[in-house]
Structures are given as structure tokens and as C-alpha cells.
């Protein structure tokens, strides 16, 4: 993996052979149509259609109860929808095995306390038939990518919140995902560490060309990271608008007037 | 050697000295069939060591304890996992545990004599009935503390149920299993002697009763000293180091952080 810091200028990076699926061209990285989910009498999601382009960064926002976390769980393959279809890389999914190139970063870091940082990262590969040597190499790469190669043998409880977050990110990246899903992954960090993690995600995304879809409550996070912001509303959970952010130049620093204005506009809408 | 270690060794030596002194004073005032002195016990130890059946008796008892303990470990772990996995099973079988825990080992020994007579099975059975509920209870308790979040994490990385059992359930339950197994082994070891006094024709327990019947009090003392020594060696030489190695990941959160990090 390349370590060069290069901020993306366009969401379309021609190097999308990184996805390992040659010939898919512009097929959406992830597409859903007519996704519905009920819990008892309540309709959590009522017919969601969404297409995410390869290499795109999409934020899902909305008030609590709008079903954005449920939608992310469905996109991750962990929660089956009651109706609708999901396609990954242009191919209709039939079973959980089709989700092997989709990584899910939970809201909590969920580092296993009985494993060292290195073993926590390699945990990401232990469910796949990756030979031991390659697993070791990819684990080392992922640790270097997030800057944790110096603490590979430390225990999770010895790490700061930011380092734990990096370890969880490395564990998701070690599977070399085509799509990375994140559920408010940095919400528990202090503002400074959170913005460092934003830089990390953008840098890694630019190098790998992976698609990123994340849920957030933080409008600043949405504006700083996303190419497109999808706003959902509750009762039943549905998409009410999609805001294109591609015209906003990067890097986006929240204190710059243009960026601050977008954040303000977004707060007014919600 | 660090200072606190020197103090500890000195304290232990002093304690041993006081006990030996009291023992010696007591023995000099009482007939030796009531309380034999340290010297007499030492002689008895040497003659035990030289006797033909000594190694065989120890090996026989160890084999019975390990067999009963081994079966208890397998059965207790499997049942504990089953109860931990199913609330229905757990509710249904819970009264059985109360039963196991209230029936004393001595009663199991009487039953064992009735059912199995003077045989290896008698001792193995008593060890099993004592150790199994302890291991079962602990594994069950451990299984209940498994974090659903970690199970979801493993599922998100496409792990199979056996992998989840091995990589999430296993490490979560291990500390519980270990403390249960340790307790079970200690109890099993002690009750094996009780079982052997009434249901065996060799082994340490049988020799203890033989010595008591013949009023060879010095031999009873010699066996006792030997057993205490054996348990101390097992505890300090096997169990403690094993525990330290297995639960390294916990160690740092307790008091064993390097001193440089504790003081400012």
C-alpha cells in the first residue's frame, strides 16, 4: 500500500482496478432498490433506492429514528431486509458470501481485550481463507497504513481513544475492502482526534479508491468527508434529499468560510 | 533481589520457625501417638520414601484424580456451554445444580461404595461428582458474559459458528473456566483421599487409613506434610505461571505496571 499523502481532487480516480473486479466499468459499487424493513408494526424503512458510485464517499444523515443505522446494517449484509434488492459491484447479492469485499466499522471500536493490537487487526482476515504468510504481511501493511506499526504488540487497554480507533480502522482495511461502511465511527473521540481520523480516512480512500458510506450526526463530519450527503426522514424512514458536495474543493477545513457556510446550511436544513 | 522480596522471604522463614518451635514444644509434652515430633515425622518420611509401594501409591492416586478431573472437565465444559447457549435448557436444569452442590462428597463416596465397591471407579466417581458441577457452573457463568457485540464483529468478518466459538466464546470463558477448574482440582484432590480411605486397597488415602488403624501417627503426619508440599509445588510451579501467561492481557490493568509509570 502506498503511503503518500495525496488528497483526492475528484471522486473518480481512474485507478479503479484496485477493486479487483476488472471490466465492471461504471457499475455502482453498491446499489439498493426498494429496501424495506419493519420491526413489529413499525416501518423503519419504507422503500429505499440508492446507488453509490465506485470511489464515492457518501454520508447518511437524519434525525434519530430515521433508519439510517438500520440502512447501514442492511448494506453490511448483517441485517436482511424484508423487501428489496442489494447489488455489489453490479452483481445482485444472493448470500452473505457476496459481502466479502465490504467492511463494516462499528460505532464502538470493539477491540478484543485479549488480543494484541496486531492480533486484533489480523482478526479481520481470520474468517477468510488467507494463508498465514499473506495474513501477516497484510496485517503489517494495515498497521503501517494507520501509523500503528510501533504499538503492534500493545494491548488495547494501553491505547488512547484515537489509537484504538486507528486499530479498528486497520482491522476493517486489512480485508482490502471495495466498500467501507462506518456507523458514527469517530463520535466518541475528542474534536482534534476526530479531525485527524478524517484526514486518515480521506488519505487512505484516495490511495485505495475504495467506496465509503458512513452514518453521522455531525454535520461538520458530513461536509468535510462526503462527496454526497443523503438526508433521511422518519415515519417511515425514507430519503428526502441528496446534496452533491463535489463542487466544494478539498482539503476542506471547517474554519474556512466556504466550508463553514455549507455546514451552517446543512444545520439549518435538519 | 528487590527489597520487598527479601522481607517476604524473611517473614515466611520466621513463620515456619514459629510453627516448628510450637510443634516441637507440644510434641515434647504429649505422647508420640498423639503428636509425634518433627524429628520422628522426618524419619517416617524417609522410611516412606524407601518403602516399595510409595511411588505406586502416589501414581495411583494421581491417576484417579486426573481421570475423574479430566472427565469432569470435558462433561462440565460441554454442559456449561450448552446451558449458556440455551436459556430454556438453563431454566430446566438449574435445580439439578442446586442438588449437586448440596450433596456432600462424603455421600457420593458412600453411594460409590454401594455401586462400584472397592475399585478405581469409586474414587474416580467421587472426584467427578465433586469437580464437574464446579466446572459446569463457572463455564456457564462465563458463557453468559460473552459480548453480543463481539459475536456480531466476528460475523461481520464472515466467521463460521465454530470459529466464533473458538475465537470469541473461548477467550471470554477461559478465565471463568480456569478459576472453576482450579477449585475443582483442589476439591477433587482432597475428596479423592476420603474416597480412598473407604473404597480402595491402595493409593495415598488407603495408606493414611492403614497408618491410622495401626496408630502410626508419625506416618499420618508424614503423608500430610508430603501432600501439602505437593500442592504447593503444583500451585507455584504450574498453576500460577500458567495463569500469568494466559491472562497477560489483564495483568497491566492491575497493580503490576512498571513502577516508573505509577509514580510521577
Coordinates of C-alpha atoms in Angstrom, one line a residue:
Chain A
X1 CA 0.0 0.0 0.0
X2 CA 1.1 3.5 -0.9
X3 CA 1.7 5.8 2.0
X4 CA 2.0 9.1 0.0
X5 CA -0.4 11.7 1.3
X6 CA -2.4 12.9 -1.6
X7 CA -5.8 14.4 -1.3
X8 CA -8.3 13.5 -3.9
X9 CA -9.3 16.2 -6.4
X10 CA -12.0 14.1 -7.9
X11 CA -14.1 11.2 -6.7
X12 CA -13.4 9.5 -10.0
X13 CA -10.0 8.1 -9.8
X14 CA -9.2 6.1 -13.0
X15 CA -7.2 3.6 -11.0
X16 CA -10.3 1.6 -10.0
X17 CA -8.8 -1.7 -11.0
X18 CA -7.9 -1.6 -7.3
X19 CA -11.4 -3.0 -6.8
X20 CA -10.1 -6.3 -8.2
X21 CA -13.1 -6.6 -10.4
X22 CA -11.9 -5.7 -13.9
X23 CA -14.5 -4.8 -16.5
X24 CA -17.1 -3.5 -14.2
X25 CA -16.7 0.0 -15.6
X26 CA -19.1 2.4 -14.0
X27 CA -21.4 -0.2 -12.4
X28 CA -22.3 1.2 -9.0
X29 CA -20.1 -0.1 -6.1
X30 CA -23.3 -0.6 -4.1
X31 CA -26.9 -0.2 -5.2
X32 CA -30.1 -0.9 -3.4
X33 CA -33.7 -0.7 -4.7
X34 CA -37.0 -0.9 -2.8
X35 CA -35.3 -1.7 0.6
X36 CA -38.0 -2.0 3.3
X37 CA -37.7 -3.1 6.9
X38 CA -40.3 -3.4 9.6
X39 CA -39.9 -4.1 13.3
X40 CA -43.3 -5.3 14.5
X41 CA -45.9 -2.8 13.4
X42 CA -43.4 -0.1 12.8
X43 CA -42.0 0.6 9.4
X44 CA -38.4 1.5 9.9
X45 CA -37.5 1.8 6.2
X46 CA -40.1 2.2 3.5
X47 CA -38.7 1.6 0.1
X48 CA -35.1 3.0 -0.2
X49 CA -33.4 3.4 -3.6
X50 CA -29.8 4.4 -3.6
X51 CA -26.8 4.0 -5.9
X52 CA -23.2 4.7 -4.8
X53 CA -20.5 5.1 -7.5
X54 CA -17.1 3.4 -7.1
X55 CA -14.8 5.6 -5.1
X56 CA -17.6 7.9 -3.9
X57 CA -17.9 9.0 -0.2
X58 CA -21.5 9.1 0.9
X59 CA -22.8 10.4 4.3
X60 CA -26.1 9.3 5.6
X61 CA -27.7 11.9 8.0
X62 CA -31.1 12.4 9.6
X63 CA -32.8 12.6 13.0
X64 CA -32.7 9.6 15.2
X65 CA -35.4 7.1 14.3
X66 CA -35.0 7.8 10.5
X67 CA -33.5 4.4 10.0
X68 CA -30.0 5.4 8.9
X69 CA -28.3 2.9 11.1
X70 CA -30.8 0.2 10.0
X71 CA -30.0 1.0 6.4
X72 CA -26.3 0.7 7.1
X73 CA -26.8 -2.6 8.8
X74 CA -28.7 -3.8 5.7
X75 CA -25.9 -2.5 3.4
X76 CA -23.5 -4.5 5.6
X77 CA -25.3 -7.7 4.9
X78 CA -25.7 -8.4 8.7
X79 CA -29.4 -7.5 8.7
X80 CA -31.6 -9.0 5.9
X81 CA -34.2 -6.5 4.6
X82 CA -37.9 -7.5 4.4
X83 CA -38.1 -6.4 0.8
X84 CA -35.8 -5.1 -2.0
X85 CA -32.5 -6.0 -3.6
X86 CA -28.9 -5.2 -3.0
X87 CA -26.2 -5.2 -5.7
X88 CA -22.5 -5.1 -5.0
X89 CA -20.2 -4.1 -7.9
X90 CA -23.1 -4.5 -10.3
X91 CA -24.0 -8.1 -9.2
X92 CA -27.2 -8.9 -7.4
X93 CA -26.4 -10.4 -4.0
X94 CA -27.6 -13.9 -3.1
X95 CA -25.9 -14.7 0.2
X96 CA -23.6 -13.2 2.8
X97 CA -20.6 -14.5 1.0
X98 CA -21.1 -11.8 -1.7
X99 CA -20.2 -9.3 1.0
X100 CA -16.6 -10.4 1.4
X101 CA -15.2 -7.1 0.0
X102 CA -17.5 -5.0 2.2
X103 CA -16.1 -4.0 5.6
X104 CA -18.1 -2.6 8.5
X105 CA -16.7 -0.3 11.1
X106 CA -19.0 -0.3 14.2
X107 CA -19.7 2.7 16.4
X108 CA -17.6 1.2 19.2
X109 CA -14.1 0.1 18.4
X110 CA -14.8 -3.5 19.6
X111 CA -11.2 -4.4 20.0
X112 CA -10.9 -7.8 21.7
X113 CA -9.2 -7.1 25.0
X114 CA -7.4 -10.5 25.0
X115 CA -5.6 -9.8 21.7
X116 CA -2.7 -7.5 21.0
X117 CA -3.2 -4.7 18.5
X118 CA -1.6 -6.8 15.8
X119 CA -3.8 -9.8 16.5
X120 CA -6.9 -7.6 16.6
X121 CA -6.1 -6.4 13.1
X122 CA -5.4 -9.9 11.8
X123 CA -8.7 -10.9 13.2
X124 CA -10.2 -9.2 10.2
X125 CA -8.7 -11.9 7.9
X126 CA -9.3 -14.9 10.1
X127 CA -12.7 -15.6 8.7
X128 CA -11.3 -15.8 5.1
X129 CA -9.0 -18.5 3.7
X130 CA -6.0 -16.2 3.6
X131 CA -2.7 -18.1 4.0
X132 CA -0.8 -17.3 7.2
X133 CA 2.2 -15.6 5.5
X134 CA -0.1 -13.3 3.5
X135 CA -2.2 -12.6 6.6
X136 CA 0.9 -11.5 8.5
X137 CA 2.1 -9.3 5.6
X138 CA -1.3 -7.6 5.1
X139 CA -1.7 -7.1 8.8
X140 CA 1.7 -5.3 8.9
X141 CA 0.7 -3.2 5.9
X142 CA -2.6 -2.2 7.5
X143 CA -0.9 -1.3 10.8
X144 CA 1.6 0.9 8.9
X145 CA -1.2 2.5 6.9
X146 CA -2.8 3.8 10.1
X147 CA 0.5 4.6 11.8
X148 CA 0.3 1.9 14.5
X149 CA 3.2 -0.3 13.5
X150 CA 5.1 1.0 16.6
X151 CA 2.5 -0.4 19.0
X152 CA 1.7 -3.7 17.3
X153 CA 2.4 -5.8 20.4
X154 CA 0.5 -3.5 22.9
X155 CA -2.8 -4.5 24.5
X156 CA -5.9 -2.5 23.6
X157 CA -6.3 -1.0 27.1
X158 CA -2.9 0.5 26.8
X159 CA -4.0 2.7 23.8
X160 CA -5.6 6.1 23.7
X161 CA -9.0 6.6 22.2
X162 CA -7.5 7.8 18.9
X163 CA -5.2 4.8 18.6
X164 CA -8.0 2.4 19.4
X165 CA -10.0 4.0 16.6
X166 CA -7.0 3.6 14.2
X167 CA -6.7 -0.1 15.2
X168 CA -10.4 -0.6 14.4
X169 CA -9.9 1.1 11.1
X170 CA -6.9 -1.1 10.3
X171 CA -8.9 -4.2 11.1
X172 CA -11.5 -3.1 8.5
X173 CA -8.9 -2.2 5.9
X174 CA -7.0 -5.4 6.3
X175 CA -9.7 -7.2 4.2
X176 CA -8.9 -4.7 1.4
X177 CA -12.5 -3.7 1.1
X178 CA -14.1 -2.3 -2.1
X179 CA -16.7 -0.7 0.2
X180 CA -16.1 0.6 3.7
X181 CA -19.2 1.2 5.9
X182 CA -18.9 3.2 9.1
X183 CA -21.5 3.8 11.8
X184 CA -20.6 7.0 13.6
X185 CA -17.1 5.6 14.0
X186 CA -15.4 8.7 15.4
X187 CA -18.3 10.1 17.5
X188 CA -16.6 9.1 20.8
X189 CA -13.3 10.9 20.0
X190 CA -12.4 14.5 21.0
X191 CA -12.7 17.0 18.2
X192 CA -9.0 17.2 17.4
X193 CA -8.5 13.4 17.3
X194 CA -11.7 13.1 15.2
X195 CA -10.4 15.5 12.6
X196 CA -7.1 13.6 12.5
X197 CA -9.1 10.4 11.8
X198 CA -11.0 12.3 9.0
X199 CA -7.6 13.1 7.3
X200 CA -6.6 9.5 7.7
X201 CA -9.8 8.2 6.1
X202 CA -9.5 10.7 3.2
X203 CA -5.9 9.8 2.6
X204 CA -6.5 6.1 2.6
X205 CA -9.5 6.4 0.4
X206 CA -7.6 8.5 -2.1
X207 CA -4.9 5.8 -2.3
X208 CA -7.1 2.8 -2.5
X209 CA -10.1 4.2 -4.4
X210 CA -12.5 2.4 -2.1
X211 CA -16.1 3.5 -1.7
X212 CA -17.1 4.8 1.7
X213 CA -20.6 5.1 3.2
X214 CA -21.0 6.4 6.7
X215 CA -23.7 7.4 9.1
X216 CA -23.1 10.6 11.2
X217 CA -24.8 13.1 13.5
X218 CA -22.0 15.5 13.0
X219 CA -22.7 17.9 10.1
X220 CA -19.1 19.1 10.1
X221 CA -18.0 15.5 9.6
X222 CA -20.5 15.0 6.8
X223 CA -19.3 18.2 4.9
X224 CA -15.6 17.5 5.4
X225 CA -15.7 13.9 4.2
X226 CA -18.6 13.4 1.8
X227 CA -19.0 13.8 -2.0
X228 CA -22.7 13.4 -1.5
X229 CA -24.9 13.8 1.6
X230 CA -28.1 11.7 1.8
X231 CA -30.7 13.1 4.2
X232 CA -33.3 10.7 5.6
X233 CA -36.5 11.4 7.5
X234 CA -38.5 9.2 9.8
X235 CA -42.0 7.6 9.8
X236 CA -41.4 5.8 7.6
X237 CA -37.6 6.0 7.1
X238 CA -37.0 7.5 3.6
X239 CA -34.6 9.5 1.6
X240 CA -35.7 13.1 1.4
X241 CA -32.8 14.7 -0.4
X242 CA -29.3 14.1 -1.8
X243 CA -26.9 17.0 -1.6
X244 CA -23.9 17.0 -4.1
X245 CA -20.7 18.2 -2.4
X246 CA -18.3 17.6 -5.2
X247 CA -18.1 21.3 -6.1
X248 CA -16.7 22.1 -2.7
X249 CA -12.9 21.9 -3.1
X250 CA -10.6 19.8 -0.9
X251 CA -9.0 19.7 1.5
X252 CA -12.0 21.1 3.4
X253 CA -11.1 22.9 6.6
X254 CA -14.1 23.6 8.7
X255 CA -12.9 27.1 9.6
X256 CA -12.7 28.3 6.0
X257 CA -15.7 30.5 5.1
X258 CA -16.9 28.3 2.2
X259 CA -16.8 25.1 4.2
X260 CA -18.3 26.8 7.3
X261 CA -21.2 28.1 5.1
X262 CA -22.0 24.6 3.9
X263 CA -22.0 23.3 7.5
X264 CA -24.3 26.1 8.5
X265 CA -26.7 25.5 5.6
X266 CA -26.8 21.8 6.4
X267 CA -27.6 22.5 10.1
X268 CA -30.5 24.8 9.0
X269 CA -32.0 22.0 6.9
X270 CA -32.0 19.4 9.6
Chain B
X1 CA 17.0 -9.1 45.0
X2 CA 14.3 -6.4 45.4
X3 CA 13.7 -5.3 49.0
X4 CA 10.1 -6.4 49.3
X5 CA 11.1 -9.9 48.2
X6 CA 13.8 -10.1 50.9
X7 CA 11.2 -9.0 53.5
X8 CA 8.7 -11.7 52.2
X9 CA 11.3 -14.5 52.4
X10 CA 12.3 -13.4 56.0
X11 CA 8.6 -13.3 57.0
X12 CA 7.9 -16.8 55.7
X13 CA 11.1 -18.2 57.3
X14 CA 10.0 -16.7 60.6
X15 CA 6.5 -18.2 60.3
X16 CA 7.9 -21.7 59.6
X17 CA 10.3 -21.3 62.5
X18 CA 7.5 -20.4 64.9
X19 CA 5.3 -23.4 63.8
X20 CA 8.2 -25.8 64.1
X21 CA 9.0 -24.5 67.6
X22 CA 5.4 -24.8 68.8
X23 CA 5.2 -28.3 67.3
X24 CA 8.4 -29.3 69.0
X25 CA 7.3 -27.9 72.4
X26 CA 3.9 -29.6 72.0
X27 CA 5.4 -32.9 71.0
X28 CA 7.8 -33.0 73.9
X29 CA 4.8 -32.8 76.3
X30 CA 2.5 -35.3 74.6
X31 CA 2.8 -39.0 73.8
X32 CA 4.1 -39.6 70.3
X33 CA 1.0 -41.5 69.1
X34 CA -1.0 -38.2 69.7
X35 CA 1.6 -35.7 68.4
X36 CA 4.9 -37.0 67.0
X37 CA 7.7 -34.5 67.0
X38 CA 9.3 -33.0 63.8
X39 CA 12.2 -35.4 64.0
X40 CA 10.0 -38.5 64.2
X41 CA 8.0 -37.3 61.3
X42 CA 11.1 -36.7 59.3
X43 CA 12.2 -40.2 60.0
X44 CA 8.8 -41.5 58.9
X45 CA 9.1 -39.5 55.7
X46 CA 12.4 -41.2 54.9
X47 CA 11.0 -44.6 55.5
X48 CA 8.0 -43.8 53.4
X49 CA 10.3 -42.8 50.6
X50 CA 12.2 -46.1 50.9
X51 CA 9.1 -48.3 51.0
X52 CA 8.2 -50.4 47.9
X53 CA 4.7 -49.1 47.4
X54 CA 5.5 -45.4 47.8
X55 CA 5.7 -44.4 44.1
X56 CA 2.9 -46.7 43.2
X57 CA 0.6 -45.2 45.8
X58 CA 1.2 -41.7 44.7
X59 CA 0.9 -42.6 41.0
X60 CA -2.4 -44.5 41.7
X61 CA -4.0 -41.6 43.5
X62 CA -2.8 -39.1 40.8
X63 CA -4.2 -41.3 38.1
X64 CA -7.6 -41.5 39.8
X65 CA -7.7 -37.8 40.4
X66 CA -6.6 -36.9 36.9
X67 CA -9.1 -39.3 35.3
X68 CA -12.0 -38.0 37.4
X69 CA -10.9 -34.4 36.9
X70 CA -10.4 -35.0 33.1
X71 CA -13.9 -36.4 32.6
X72 CA -15.4 -33.7 34.8
X73 CA -13.6 -31.0 32.6
X74 CA -15.0 -32.4 29.4
X75 CA -18.5 -33.0 30.6
X76 CA -18.6 -29.8 32.7
X77 CA -17.4 -27.6 29.8
X78 CA -19.8 -29.2 27.2
X79 CA -22.8 -28.9 29.6
X80 CA -21.8 -25.4 30.7
X81 CA -21.6 -24.3 27.1
X82 CA -25.0 -25.9 26.3
X83 CA -26.7 -24.2 29.3
X84 CA -25.0 -20.9 28.3
X85 CA -26.3 -21.2 24.8
X86 CA -29.9 -22.0 25.6
X87 CA -32.0 -20.2 28.2
X88 CA -34.6 -22.9 28.0
X89 CA -32.1 -25.7 28.9
X90 CA -30.6 -23.5 31.7
X91 CA -34.0 -22.9 33.3
X92 CA -34.9 -26.6 33.0
X93 CA -31.7 -27.9 34.5
X94 CA -31.0 -25.2 37.1
X95 CA -32.4 -27.2 40.1
X96 CA -30.0 -30.1 39.2
X97 CA -27.1 -27.8 40.0
X98 CA -28.5 -26.9 43.4
X99 CA -28.8 -30.7 44.0
X100 CA -25.2 -31.4 43.0
X101 CA -24.0 -28.5 45.2
X102 CA -25.8 -29.6 48.3
X103 CA -24.9 -33.4 48.2
X104 CA -21.7 -33.7 50.1
X105 CA -18.7 -35.6 48.7
X106 CA -18.9 -38.0 51.6
X107 CA -22.4 -39.0 50.5
X108 CA -21.1 -39.5 46.9
X109 CA -18.4 -41.7 48.4
X110 CA -21.0 -43.9 50.2
X111 CA -23.0 -44.3 47.0
X112 CA -19.8 -45.1 45.1
X113 CA -19.0 -47.9 47.5
X114 CA -22.5 -49.3 47.1
X115 CA -22.4 -49.1 43.3
X116 CA -18.8 -49.7 42.5
X117 CA -17.3 -51.5 45.6
X118 CA -13.6 -51.4 46.2
X119 CA -12.3 -50.2 42.8
X120 CA -10.7 -47.3 40.9
X121 CA -14.2 -46.3 39.7
X122 CA -15.2 -45.4 43.3
X123 CA -12.6 -42.7 43.6
X124 CA -12.9 -41.5 40.0
X125 CA -16.7 -41.2 40.5
X126 CA -16.4 -39.1 43.7
X127 CA -13.8 -36.8 42.1
X128 CA -16.0 -36.4 39.1
X129 CA -19.2 -35.7 41.1
X130 CA -17.3 -33.0 43.1
X131 CA -15.4 -31.4 40.2
X132 CA -18.0 -31.5 37.5
X133 CA -20.6 -29.1 39.0
X134 CA -17.9 -26.5 39.8
X135 CA -16.6 -26.5 36.2
X136 CA -20.1 -26.5 34.8
X137 CA -21.2 -23.5 36.9
X138 CA -18.2 -21.5 36.0
X139 CA -18.3 -22.2 32.3
X140 CA -22.0 -21.4 32.2
X141 CA -21.4 -18.2 34.1
X142 CA -18.6 -17.3 31.6
X143 CA -20.8 -18.1 28.6
X144 CA -23.3 -15.6 29.9
X145 CA -20.8 -12.8 29.8
X146 CA -20.0 -13.3 26.1
X147 CA -20.5 -9.9 24.4
X148 CA -23.0 -9.9 21.6
X149 CA -21.1 -7.1 20.1
X150 CA -18.0 -9.3 19.6
X151 CA -20.1 -12.1 18.1
X152 CA -21.5 -9.6 15.6
X153 CA -18.0 -8.4 14.9
X154 CA -16.9 -11.9 14.1
X155 CA -19.9 -12.5 12.0
X156 CA -19.2 -9.3 10.0
X157 CA -15.8 -10.8 9.2
X158 CA -17.5 -14.0 7.8
X159 CA -16.5 -16.3 10.7
X160 CA -18.3 -19.6 11.0
X161 CA -20.0 -20.7 14.2
X162 CA -17.1 -23.0 15.2
X163 CA -14.7 -20.1 14.6
X164 CA -16.9 -17.8 16.8
X165 CA -16.9 -20.5 19.5
X166 CA -13.1 -20.7 19.3
X167 CA -12.2 -17.0 18.9
X168 CA -14.9 -15.2 21.0
X169 CA -16.5 -17.7 23.4
X170 CA -13.2 -19.5 24.2
X171 CA -11.2 -16.5 25.3
X172 CA -14.2 -14.9 27.2
X173 CA -14.9 -18.2 29.1
X174 CA -11.2 -19.1 29.8
X175 CA -10.8 -17.1 33.0
X176 CA -14.0 -18.5 34.4
X177 CA -13.1 -22.0 33.3
X178 CA -9.6 -21.6 34.9
X179 CA -10.9 -20.5 38.3
X180 CA -13.5 -23.2 38.2
X181 CA -11.0 -25.9 37.2
X182 CA -8.6 -24.8 39.9
X183 CA -11.2 -25.0 42.6
X184 CA -12.4 -28.3 41.2
X185 CA -8.9 -29.8 41.1
X186 CA -8.3 -28.7 44.7
X187 CA -11.6 -30.2 45.9
X188 CA -11.2 -33.3 43.8
X189 CA -7.7 -33.9 45.2
X190 CA -9.0 -33.7 48.8
X191 CA -12.1 -35.8 48.3
X192 CA -10.1 -38.5 46.5
X193 CA -8.3 -39.2 49.7
X194 CA -11.7 -39.5 51.5
X195 CA -12.9 -41.9 48.8
X196 CA -9.7 -43.9 49.0
X197 CA -9.9 -44.3 52.8
X198 CA -13.1 -46.3 52.4
X199 CA -13.2 -47.5 48.8
X200 CA -9.7 -48.5 47.7
X201 CA -6.9 -51.0 48.5
X202 CA -4.0 -48.8 47.5
X203 CA -3.3 -45.1 47.0
X204 CA -2.5 -42.3 49.4
X205 CA -5.9 -42.3 51.1
X206 CA -5.7 -46.1 51.8
X207 CA -2.2 -45.7 53.3
X208 CA -3.4 -42.9 55.5
X209 CA -6.2 -45.1 56.9
X210 CA -3.9 -48.0 57.3
X211 CA -1.4 -45.8 59.3
X212 CA -4.3 -44.5 61.5
X213 CA -5.6 -48.1 62.1
X214 CA -2.1 -49.1 63.2
X215 CA -1.7 -45.9 65.3
X216 CA 1.3 -44.9 63.2
X217 CA 0.6 -41.2 63.8
X218 CA 4.1 -40.3 62.6
X219 CA 3.2 -41.8 59.2
X220 CA -0.1 -39.9 59.0
X221 CA 1.9 -36.7 59.6
X222 CA 4.5 -37.7 57.0
X223 CA 1.8 -38.2 54.4
X224 CA 0.2 -34.8 55.3
X225 CA 3.5 -33.0 55.0
X226 CA 4.1 -34.6 51.7
X227 CA 0.6 -33.7 50.3
X228 CA 1.0 -30.1 51.4
X229 CA 4.4 -29.9 49.7
X230 CA 3.0 -31.5 46.5
X231 CA 0.1 -28.9 46.4
X232 CA 2.4 -26.0 47.0
X233 CA 4.7 -27.1 44.1
X234 CA 1.7 -27.6 41.8
X235 CA 0.3 -24.2 42.7
X236 CA 3.5 -22.2 42.5
X237 CA 5.2 -24.3 39.7
X238 CA 2.3 -24.9 37.4
X239 CA -0.9 -23.1 38.1
X240 CA 0.4 -19.6 38.9
X241 CA 2.8 -19.4 35.9
X242 CA 0.1 -20.8 33.6
X243 CA -2.4 -18.2 34.9
X244 CA 0.1 -15.4 34.4
X245 CA 0.8 -16.5 30.9
X246 CA -2.9 -17.0 29.9
X247 CA -4.2 -13.7 31.3
X248 CA -1.3 -11.5 30.5
X249 CA -3.7 -9.1 28.7
X250 CA -5.3 -8.4 32.1
X251 CA -2.1 -8.0 34.1
X252 CA -1.3 -4.5 33.1
X253 CA -4.6 -3.0 34.2
X254 CA -3.9 -4.3 37.8
X255 CA -1.0 -3.3 40.0
X256 CA 1.8 -4.8 38.0
X257 CA 2.5 -1.8 35.8
X258 CA 6.2 -0.8 35.9
X259 CA 6.9 1.3 38.9
X260 CA 8.1 4.1 36.7
X261 CA 4.5 4.6 35.4
X262 CA 2.9 4.6 38.8
X263 CA 5.0 7.2 40.5
X264 CA 5.5 10.7 39.0

